Coordinates of C-alpha atoms and ligand atoms in Angstrom, one line a residue:
M219 CA -4.5 26.9 15.8
A220 CA -2.1 25.1 12.8
R221 CA -3.2 22.0 11.7
T222 CA -2.1 18.6 10.9
I223 CA -2.8 17.6 7.7
G224 CA -2.5 14.1 5.8
V225 CA -3.0 13.2 1.9
L226 CA -3.8 10.4 0.4
A227 CA -2.6 10.6 -3.7
M228 CA -3.1 7.6 -5.4
E229 CA -6.0 6.8 -8.0
H230 CA -8.0 9.6 -6.1
L231 CA -6.7 12.3 -4.0
A232 CA -8.3 12.1 -0.6
V233 CA -7.3 15.3 2.1
G234 CA -8.2 15.4 5.5
V235 CA -7.3 17.3 8.9
V236 CA -5.7 14.6 11.5
E237 CA -6.1 15.5 15.6
D238 CA -5.6 13.3 18.2
N239 CA -5.3 10.3 15.9
R240 CA -8.7 10.4 14.4
I241 CA -10.2 12.6 11.3
A242 CA -11.6 16.2 11.9
G243 CA -14.2 17.1 9.7
A244 CA -14.7 15.9 5.7
I245 CA -12.6 14.3 3.7
H246 CA -12.1 16.0 0.8
V247 CA -11.9 13.9 -2.4
F248 CA -10.8 14.6 -5.7
P249 CA -11.8 13.9 -8.5
E250 CA -15.2 14.2 -6.8
K251 CA -17.7 11.8 -7.0
G252 CA -20.0 11.5 -9.7
G253 CA -17.3 14.3 -11.9
D254 CA -16.6 14.4 -15.4
A255 CA -13.2 12.4 -14.6
D256 CA -13.0 9.5 -11.8
S257 CA -9.4 8.8 -11.3
L258 CA -6.1 10.6 -11.4
R259 CA -4.8 8.1 -14.1
D260 CA -4.9 10.7 -17.0
V261 CA -3.9 13.6 -14.7
P262 CA -0.1 14.7 -15.8
G263 CA 2.5 14.8 -12.9
D264 CA 2.8 18.7 -11.8
E265 CA -1.2 19.2 -12.0
I266 CA -1.4 16.1 -9.1
A267 CA 0.8 18.5 -7.0
D268 CA -0.9 21.5 -8.3
I269 CA -4.7 19.6 -7.2
I270 CA -2.6 18.4 -3.9
R271 CA -1.8 22.2 -2.7
R272 CA -5.1 23.4 -4.0
E273 CA -6.9 21.0 -1.6
V274 CA -4.6 21.1 1.3
R275 CA -5.3 24.7 0.5
L276 CA -8.8 24.4 0.8
V277 CA -8.8 22.3 4.0
S278 CA -6.3 24.2 5.9
Q279 CA -8.5 27.3 5.7
G280 CA -5.8 29.3 5.0
A281 CA -3.1 29.0 7.6
D282 CA -0.2 27.1 7.0
P283 CA -0.5 23.4 8.2
A284 CA 2.1 22.5 11.2
A285 CA 2.4 19.2 9.2
L286 CA 1.9 18.1 5.9
G287 CA 2.1 14.2 5.0
V288 CA 1.6 13.0 1.5
G289 CA 1.1 9.2 0.7
V290 CA 1.8 8.1 -3.0
P291 CA 2.3 4.7 -4.8
G292 CA 5.9 4.1 -5.7
V293 CA 9.7 4.7 -4.5
I294 CA 10.0 7.8 -2.3
L295 CA 14.1 9.5 -2.1
D296 CA 14.5 12.4 -0.7
G297 CA 11.2 13.6 -0.7
V298 CA 11.1 12.7 -4.6
I299 CA 8.9 10.3 -6.2
A300 CA 11.8 7.9 -7.8
E301 CA 9.4 5.3 -9.6
S302 CA 5.7 4.9 -9.5
P303 CA 5.5 1.9 -11.7
N304 CA 1.4 2.0 -11.2
L305 CA 1.4 6.2 -11.8
Q306 CA 3.7 6.3 -13.9
Q307 CA 3.1 10.3 -14.5
L308 CA 4.5 11.1 -11.1
K309 CA 8.0 10.1 -11.6
G310 CA 10.7 12.5 -10.8
L311 CA 8.0 14.4 -9.1
A312 CA 9.9 16.7 -6.5
L313 CA 6.6 16.5 -4.1
Q314 CA 8.7 17.8 -1.9
T315 CA 9.9 20.4 -2.3
T316 CA 7.1 21.7 -4.1
L317 CA 5.1 21.4 -1.2
S318 CA 7.3 22.8 0.8
A319 CA 7.3 25.8 -1.0
A320 CA 3.7 26.2 -1.6
F321 CA 3.6 25.4 2.8
P322 CA 6.8 27.3 4.1
G323 CA 5.8 27.0 7.9
A324 CA 4.6 23.5 7.2
A325 CA 6.9 20.2 8.0
V326 CA 6.3 18.6 5.1
R327 CA 6.7 14.3 4.4
I328 CA 6.2 12.2 1.3
L329 CA 6.2 8.6 2.1
N330 CA 5.2 5.4 -0.2
D331 CA 1.7 5.2 0.5
A332 CA 1.3 1.4 2.1
D333 CA 3.8 3.0 5.1
T334 CA 1.1 5.5 5.4
I335 CA -1.5 2.8 5.6
A336 CA 0.8 0.8 8.2
A337 CA 1.2 4.3 10.3
G338 CA -2.4 4.7 10.3
I339 CA -3.0 1.2 11.5
A340 CA -0.4 1.4 14.3
A341 CA -2.2 5.4 15.2
T342 CA -6.2 3.7 15.3
R343 CA -5.2 0.6 16.8
G344 CA -2.7 2.1 19.8
E345 CA 0.1 0.2 18.5
L346 CA 2.7 2.9 17.5
D347 CA 5.1 1.3 20.0
R348 CA 5.5 -1.6 17.8
L349 CA 6.6 -3.2 14.2
V350 CA 3.5 -3.1 12.4
R351 CA 3.6 -4.1 8.8
V352 CA 1.1 -4.4 5.8
W353 CA 0.5 -5.7 3.0
T354 CA -1.6 -4.1 0.0
L355 CA -3.5 -5.8 -2.6
G356 CA -4.7 -4.1 -5.9
T357 CA -3.6 -3.1 -8.8
G358 CA -0.1 -3.4 -7.5
I359 CA 1.3 -5.7 -4.6
G360 CA 2.8 -3.0 -1.7
Y361 CA 4.5 -3.3 1.8
G362 CA 4.6 -0.7 4.2
R363 CA 5.9 -1.0 7.4
Y364 CA 5.9 1.4 10.7
P365 CA 8.3 2.8 12.1
E366 CA 9.5 3.4 8.4
G367 CA 12.8 1.5 7.8
P368 CA 15.5 2.3 5.9
G369 CA 15.8 1.3 2.4
M370 CA 13.3 1.6 -0.5
G371 CA 10.4 -0.4 1.1
E372 CA 9.3 -1.9 -2.4
G373 CA 8.8 -5.4 -0.9
G374 CA 6.2 -6.0 -3.2
H375 CA 8.6 -6.7 -5.7
M376 CA 10.4 -9.6 -3.8
V377 CA 11.4 -12.2 -6.0
V378 CA 9.2 -15.7 -4.6
T379 CA 9.7 -17.6 -7.6
L380 CA 13.0 -18.7 -9.9
D381 CA 10.8 -19.5 -12.8
P382 CA 11.8 -16.9 -15.7
K383 CA 8.4 -17.7 -17.2
E384 CA 6.8 -15.6 -13.9
R385 CA 7.0 -11.8 -15.2
Y386 CA 4.1 -10.3 -15.1
C387 CA 5.2 -7.7 -13.0
G388 CA 4.3 -4.1 -13.6
C389 CA 7.7 -3.4 -13.0
G390 CA 8.7 -5.9 -15.6
G391 CA 11.1 -8.1 -13.1
V392 CA 11.3 -11.8 -13.3
G393 CA 9.7 -13.8 -10.6
H394 CA 8.2 -11.0 -7.8
L395 CA 5.1 -11.3 -5.7
E396 CA 3.2 -8.3 -7.8
G397 CA 3.6 -10.4 -10.7
I398 CA 1.7 -12.9 -9.4
M399 CA -0.5 -11.8 -6.5
G400 CA -0.8 -7.9 -8.5
H401 CA -4.6 -7.1 -9.9
R402 CA -2.8 -6.5 -13.6
A403 CA -0.3 -9.3 -13.4
M404 CA -3.8 -12.0 -12.7
R405 CA -5.6 -10.5 -15.7
L406 CA -2.3 -10.8 -18.1
R407 CA -1.7 -14.6 -16.8
F408 CA -5.7 -15.2 -17.1
L409 CA -6.7 -13.6 -20.6
D410 CA -10.0 -14.8 -20.2
L411 CA -10.9 -14.3 -16.4
E412 CA -11.0 -12.0 -14.0
P413 CA -9.4 -12.4 -10.5
E414 CA -13.3 -12.9 -9.1
E415 CA -13.6 -15.3 -11.5
I416 CA -10.3 -16.9 -11.2
F417 CA -11.0 -17.6 -7.5
E418 CA -14.7 -18.2 -8.0
N419 CA -13.4 -21.6 -10.4
A420 CA -11.1 -22.1 -8.0
R421 CA -13.9 -22.8 -5.3
Q422 CA -15.7 -25.1 -7.9
G423 CA -12.9 -26.7 -8.6
D424 CA -11.0 -26.1 -11.9
E425 CA -7.8 -27.3 -11.7
R426 CA -5.6 -24.3 -13.2
C427 CA -7.2 -21.7 -10.9
R428 CA -7.1 -23.8 -8.0
D429 CA -3.7 -24.0 -8.5
F430 CA -3.1 -20.6 -9.4
V431 CA -4.6 -19.6 -5.9
K432 CA -2.1 -21.7 -4.0
L433 CA 0.4 -20.4 -5.9
W434 CA -1.0 -17.0 -5.0
H435 CA -1.1 -17.6 -1.2
R436 CA 2.5 -19.7 -1.1
A437 CA 3.8 -16.3 -2.9
L438 CA 2.1 -13.7 0.2
A439 CA 3.4 -16.3 2.8
G440 CA 7.1 -16.9 1.1
A441 CA 7.2 -12.6 0.7
T442 CA 6.4 -12.0 4.4
A443 CA 8.4 -15.5 5.9
T444 CA 11.8 -13.5 3.9
S445 CA 10.6 -10.3 6.0
I446 CA 10.1 -12.1 9.0
H447 CA 13.5 -13.4 8.4
F448 CA 15.2 -10.3 7.6
D449 CA 13.2 -8.2 10.6
G450 CA 12.2 -10.9 13.2
P451 CA 8.1 -12.3 13.8
G452 CA 5.1 -9.9 14.3
K453 CA 1.8 -8.8 13.0
F454 CA 1.4 -8.4 9.4
Y455 CA -2.0 -6.9 8.3
I456 CA -3.6 -7.7 4.6
T457 CA -5.3 -4.9 3.5
G458 CA -6.9 -3.7 -0.7
P459 CA -9.6 -4.6 -2.7
N460 CA -8.1 -8.0 -3.2
A461 CA -7.6 -8.6 0.3
K462 CA -11.3 -10.2 -0.1
F463 CA -9.6 -13.0 -1.8
V464 CA -7.3 -14.1 1.2
D465 CA -7.6 -17.3 2.8
T466 CA -6.5 -16.2 6.3
P467 CA -6.4 -20.4 8.0
L468 CA -4.5 -21.4 4.8
L469 CA -2.3 -18.4 4.6
N470 CA -0.5 -18.8 8.3
L471 CA -0.7 -22.7 7.3
Y472 CA 1.6 -22.0 4.6
L473 CA 3.9 -19.4 7.2
Q474 CA 4.4 -22.3 9.3
E475 CA 6.1 -24.4 6.6
M476 CA 8.2 -21.5 5.6
V477 CA 9.0 -20.3 9.0
K478 CA 10.7 -23.1 11.4
M479 CA 13.0 -21.5 13.9
S480 CA 11.8 -20.8 17.0
P481 CA 12.6 -17.2 17.8
L482 CA 10.8 -16.4 14.6
Q483 CA 8.1 -18.0 15.1
G484 CA 4.7 -16.2 16.9
S485 CA 4.1 -14.2 13.1
F486 CA 0.1 -13.7 12.7
L487 CA -1.8 -12.3 9.5
E488 CA -4.6 -10.4 9.4
V489 CA -7.2 -8.7 6.9
L490 CA -8.3 -5.6 7.6
E491 CA -10.5 -3.7 5.9
T492 CA -9.0 -0.1 5.4
S493 CA -10.2 3.2 4.2
D494 CA -8.8 6.5 2.7
A495 CA -9.3 7.9 6.5
I496 CA -6.4 5.1 7.9
A497 CA -3.7 6.2 4.9
I498 CA -4.7 10.1 5.7
I499 CA -4.4 9.7 9.8
G500 CA -0.9 7.9 8.5
A501 CA 0.0 10.6 6.6
A502 CA -0.4 13.1 9.3
V503 CA 0.6 11.4 12.4
S504 CA 3.9 10.0 10.1
A505 CA 4.6 13.8 9.2
A506 CA 4.0 15.2 12.7
R507 CA 6.3 13.1 14.4
S508 CA 9.4 13.4 12.1
S509 CA 8.8 17.2 12.9
A510 CA 8.6 16.2 16.4
R511 CA 11.9 14.3 16.2
A512 CA 13.7 16.8 14.2
G513 CA 12.4 19.5 16.8
S514 CA 13.7 17.7 19.8
S515 CA 17.1 17.0 18.2
Ligands
ZN856 ZN1 7.9 -6.0 -9.8

């Protein structure tokens, strides 16, 4: 039987077969743990496409997959990676065309990595019938939603402050959420402290760090409030390596201060640990669902 395959291409590649919203078999990871290279950071874009093709062929055991979904960081336009600030060699890569040529029988779908996580959360928690939004907190800040909305989906670059001095975002834009919350941005702001130390110092009462931790939470509350004012209230998940810094009660308090119209209230933020598996499932489910939609129209 033709398989549905999901791929997550971030600092590493993770590929798996998905059946009934679950991973079937083992997840293939590249570069392998313990190998020479530890990330895709220095691998050229064309080579990354080759590696994806090879891993998918390996996982699909020779037969073309029925549906193939790939989550990558950046702006995806018609299957082309139009921009990818944190994995810049992907910019301009026509990944959908390349993979469709390699797997002619497959419905290929390229998605933003945060959207694959939102889809994966929806699929694994039985929430495919409602709006699921997710913030991913890492080097950069991702904003994902399921179902995918029209538009660029770059909510991590939402403007959350008008202070012209706020210019630490990886994209170069002024006042962005990522410029406050992103791991890279935090290191640029506190040249003498790692993010872990900033949050630890804040706990111990250091004023500069405490002020920043408040700003960090207000920025996320502000971006969430903006999403609510556009798309309505609902459930927001927070995930990624830096979700561990989130003080959920504080965040919900700030959010309540920012959203006052009664039809827009009732949103909820939850920190949720996710894995490669969630993103793989999300990529596969999105590809399978879009091919089912295309088939029925
Ligand atoms: Zn930005």
